[in-house]
C-alpha atoms as a PDB file:
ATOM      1  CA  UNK A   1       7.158  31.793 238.097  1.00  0.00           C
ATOM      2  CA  UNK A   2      10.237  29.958 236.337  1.00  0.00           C
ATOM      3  CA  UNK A   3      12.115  27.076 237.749  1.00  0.00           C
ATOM      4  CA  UNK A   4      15.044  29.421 238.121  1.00  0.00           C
ATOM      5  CA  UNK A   5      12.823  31.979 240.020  1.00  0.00           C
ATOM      6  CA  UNK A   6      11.154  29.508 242.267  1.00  0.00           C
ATOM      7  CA  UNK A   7      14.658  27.900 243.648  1.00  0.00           C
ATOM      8  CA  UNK A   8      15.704  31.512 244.655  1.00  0.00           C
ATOM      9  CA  UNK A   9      12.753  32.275 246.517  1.00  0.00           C
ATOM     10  CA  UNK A  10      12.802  28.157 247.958  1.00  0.00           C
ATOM     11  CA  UNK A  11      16.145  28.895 249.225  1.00  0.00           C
ATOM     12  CA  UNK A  12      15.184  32.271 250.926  1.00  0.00           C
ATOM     13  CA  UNK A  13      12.492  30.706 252.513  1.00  0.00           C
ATOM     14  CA  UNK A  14      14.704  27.605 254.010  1.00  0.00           C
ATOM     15  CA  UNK A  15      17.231  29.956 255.122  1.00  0.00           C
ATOM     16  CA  UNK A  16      14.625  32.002 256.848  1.00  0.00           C
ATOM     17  CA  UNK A  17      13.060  28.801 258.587  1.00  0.00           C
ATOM     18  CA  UNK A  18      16.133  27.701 259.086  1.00  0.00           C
ATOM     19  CA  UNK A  19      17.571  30.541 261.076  1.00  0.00           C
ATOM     20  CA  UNK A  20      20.907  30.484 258.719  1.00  0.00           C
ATOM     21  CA  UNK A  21      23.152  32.763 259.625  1.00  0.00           C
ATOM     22  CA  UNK A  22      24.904  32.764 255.347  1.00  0.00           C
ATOM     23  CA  UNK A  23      23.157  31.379 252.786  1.00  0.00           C
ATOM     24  CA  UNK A  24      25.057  28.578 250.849  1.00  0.00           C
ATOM     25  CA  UNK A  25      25.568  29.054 247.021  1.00  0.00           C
ATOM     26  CA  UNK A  26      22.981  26.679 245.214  1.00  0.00           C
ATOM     27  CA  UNK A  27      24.416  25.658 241.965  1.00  0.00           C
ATOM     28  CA  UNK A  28      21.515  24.416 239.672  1.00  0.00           C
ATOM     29  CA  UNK A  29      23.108  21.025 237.056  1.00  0.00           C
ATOM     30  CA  UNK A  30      21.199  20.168 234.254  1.00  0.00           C
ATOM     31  CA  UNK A  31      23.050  16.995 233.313  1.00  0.00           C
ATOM     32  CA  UNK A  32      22.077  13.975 232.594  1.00  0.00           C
ATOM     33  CA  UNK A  33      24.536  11.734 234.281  1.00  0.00           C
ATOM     34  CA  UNK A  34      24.990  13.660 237.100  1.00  0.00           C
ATOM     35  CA  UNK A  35      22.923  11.331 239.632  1.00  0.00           C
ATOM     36  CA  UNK A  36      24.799   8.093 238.264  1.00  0.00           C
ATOM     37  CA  UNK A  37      28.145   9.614 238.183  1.00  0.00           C
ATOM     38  CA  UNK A  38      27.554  11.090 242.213  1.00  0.00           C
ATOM     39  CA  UNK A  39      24.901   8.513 243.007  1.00  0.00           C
ATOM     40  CA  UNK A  40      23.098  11.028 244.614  1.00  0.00           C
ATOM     41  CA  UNK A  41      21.280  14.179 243.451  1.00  0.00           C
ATOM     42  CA  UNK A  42      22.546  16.558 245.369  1.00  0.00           C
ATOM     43  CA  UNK A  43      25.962  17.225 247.268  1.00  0.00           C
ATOM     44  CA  UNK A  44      26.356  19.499 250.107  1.00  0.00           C
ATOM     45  CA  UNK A  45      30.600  21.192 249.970  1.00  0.00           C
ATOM     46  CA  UNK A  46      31.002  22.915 253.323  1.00  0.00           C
ATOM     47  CA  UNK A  47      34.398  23.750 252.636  1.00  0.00           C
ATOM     48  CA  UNK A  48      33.244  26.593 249.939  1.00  0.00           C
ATOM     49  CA  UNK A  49      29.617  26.900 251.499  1.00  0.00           C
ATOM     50  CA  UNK A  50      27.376  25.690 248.219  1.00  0.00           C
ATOM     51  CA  UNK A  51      25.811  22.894 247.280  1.00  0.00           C
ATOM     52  CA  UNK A  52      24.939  21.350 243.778  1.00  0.00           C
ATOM     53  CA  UNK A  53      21.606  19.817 242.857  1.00  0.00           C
ATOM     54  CA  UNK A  54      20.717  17.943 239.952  1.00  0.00           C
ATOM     55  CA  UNK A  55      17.167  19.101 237.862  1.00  0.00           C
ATOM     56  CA  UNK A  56      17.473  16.580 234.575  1.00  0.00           C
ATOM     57  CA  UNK A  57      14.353  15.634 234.186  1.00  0.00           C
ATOM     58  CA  UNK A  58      13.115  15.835 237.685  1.00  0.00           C
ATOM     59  CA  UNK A  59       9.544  17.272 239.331  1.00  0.00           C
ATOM     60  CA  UNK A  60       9.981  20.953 240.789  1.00  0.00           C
ATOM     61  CA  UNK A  61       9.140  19.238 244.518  1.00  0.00           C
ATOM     62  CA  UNK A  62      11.443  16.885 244.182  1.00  0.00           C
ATOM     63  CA  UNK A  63      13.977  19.428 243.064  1.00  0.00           C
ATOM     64  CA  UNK A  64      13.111  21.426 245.832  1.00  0.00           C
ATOM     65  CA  UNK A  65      13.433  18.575 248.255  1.00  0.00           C
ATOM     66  CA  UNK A  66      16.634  17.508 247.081  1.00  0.00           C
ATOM     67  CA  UNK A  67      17.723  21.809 247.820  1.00  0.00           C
ATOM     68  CA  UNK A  68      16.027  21.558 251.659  1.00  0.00           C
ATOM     69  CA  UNK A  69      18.044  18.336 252.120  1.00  0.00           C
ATOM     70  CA  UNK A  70      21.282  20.123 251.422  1.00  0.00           C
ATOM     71  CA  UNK A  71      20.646  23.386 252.979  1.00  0.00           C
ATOM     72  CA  UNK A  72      19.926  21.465 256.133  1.00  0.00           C
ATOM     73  CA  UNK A  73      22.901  19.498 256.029  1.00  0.00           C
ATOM     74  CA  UNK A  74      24.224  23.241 255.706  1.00  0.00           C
ATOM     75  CA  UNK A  75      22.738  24.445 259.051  1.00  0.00           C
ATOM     76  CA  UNK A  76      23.884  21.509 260.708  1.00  0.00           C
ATOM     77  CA  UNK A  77      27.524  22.521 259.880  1.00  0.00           C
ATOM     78  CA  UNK A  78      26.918  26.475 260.710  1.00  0.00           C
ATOM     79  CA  UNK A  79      25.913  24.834 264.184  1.00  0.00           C
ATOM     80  CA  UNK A  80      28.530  22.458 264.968  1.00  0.00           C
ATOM     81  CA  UNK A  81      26.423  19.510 264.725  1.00  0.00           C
ATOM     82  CA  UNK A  82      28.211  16.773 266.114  1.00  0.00           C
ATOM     83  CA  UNK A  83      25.456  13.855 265.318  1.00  0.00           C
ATOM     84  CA  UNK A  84      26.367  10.743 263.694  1.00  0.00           C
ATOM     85  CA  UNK A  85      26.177  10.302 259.861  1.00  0.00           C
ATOM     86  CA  UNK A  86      23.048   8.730 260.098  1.00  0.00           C
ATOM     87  CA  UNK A  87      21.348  10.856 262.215  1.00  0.00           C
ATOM     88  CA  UNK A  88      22.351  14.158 260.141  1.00  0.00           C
ATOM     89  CA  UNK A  89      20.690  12.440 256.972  1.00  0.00           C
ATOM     90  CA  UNK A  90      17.478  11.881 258.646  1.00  0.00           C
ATOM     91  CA  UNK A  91      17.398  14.781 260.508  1.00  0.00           C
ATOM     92  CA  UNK A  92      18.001  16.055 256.737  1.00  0.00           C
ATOM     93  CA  UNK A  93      15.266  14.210 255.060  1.00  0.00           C
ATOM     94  CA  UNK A  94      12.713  14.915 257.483  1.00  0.00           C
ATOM     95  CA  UNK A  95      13.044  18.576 257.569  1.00  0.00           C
ATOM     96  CA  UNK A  96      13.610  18.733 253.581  1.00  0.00           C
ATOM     97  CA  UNK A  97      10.018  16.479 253.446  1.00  0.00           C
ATOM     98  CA  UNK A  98       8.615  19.424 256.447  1.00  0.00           C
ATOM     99  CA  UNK A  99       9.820  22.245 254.693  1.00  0.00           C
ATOM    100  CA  UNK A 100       8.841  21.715 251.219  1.00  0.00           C
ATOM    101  CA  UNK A 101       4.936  20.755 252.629  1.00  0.00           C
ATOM    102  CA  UNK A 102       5.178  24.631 254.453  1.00  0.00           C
ATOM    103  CA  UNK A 103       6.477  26.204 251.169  1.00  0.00           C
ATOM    104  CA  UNK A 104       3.897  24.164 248.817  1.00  0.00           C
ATOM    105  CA  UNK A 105       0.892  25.030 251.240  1.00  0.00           C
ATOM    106  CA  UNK A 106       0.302  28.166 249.532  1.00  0.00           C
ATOM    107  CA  UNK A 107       1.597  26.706 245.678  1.00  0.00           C
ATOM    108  CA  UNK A 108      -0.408  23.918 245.571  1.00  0.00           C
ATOM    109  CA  UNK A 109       0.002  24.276 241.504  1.00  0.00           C
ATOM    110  CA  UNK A 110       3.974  23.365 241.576  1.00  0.00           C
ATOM    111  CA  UNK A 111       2.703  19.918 242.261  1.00  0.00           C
ATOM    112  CA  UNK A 112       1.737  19.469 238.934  1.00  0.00           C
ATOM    113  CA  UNK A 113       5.014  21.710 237.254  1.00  0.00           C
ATOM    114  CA  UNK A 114       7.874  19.279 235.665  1.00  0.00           C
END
């Protein structure tokens, strides 16, 4: 399966654990200086329901991470989520770290895929 292949099926499967009722558009950037110009690697934009994630010269998993991450930042906007800052990111990084384990439990191979 190619990189492009396994985010589409990644996303299906977060949307589907995630009970979203629209999935987000998942814009794949293949820049270099993406993470130091955003100092991040991935941006959530609720006003047009996508997100952006950076893949330079980064590990499938952690690609994948980076797409749970936003996608749940996603979910807590279709809900209304009214927690603080803080508490949406690690609500965020705990389910990206959860559901990337449940999709790799069967694709124990994309460990080892740059």
């Amino acid at each position: 399966m190619n990189t492009e292949a396994i985010i589409d099926d990644f996303v299906k499967f977060v949307g589907n654990k995630l009970r979203m009722d629209e999935l987000p558009t998942v814009h794949i950037d293949n820049d270099p200086n993406f993470a130091t110009s955003h100092k991040t690697f991935g941006i959530y934009f609720p006003d047009n329901n996508s997100t952006t994630v950076e893949i330079h010269g980064r590990n499938i998993v952690d690609i994948l991470r980076t797409i749970a991450h936003e996608l749940t930042h996603h979910r807590q906007n279709e809900v209304g989520s009214t927690k603080s800052r803080t508490d949406l990111e690690i609500e965020a990084t705990a389910a990206a770290g959860m559901l990337v384990k449940l999709y790799c439990e069967d694709k124990p191979e994309l460990y080892g895929k740059d």
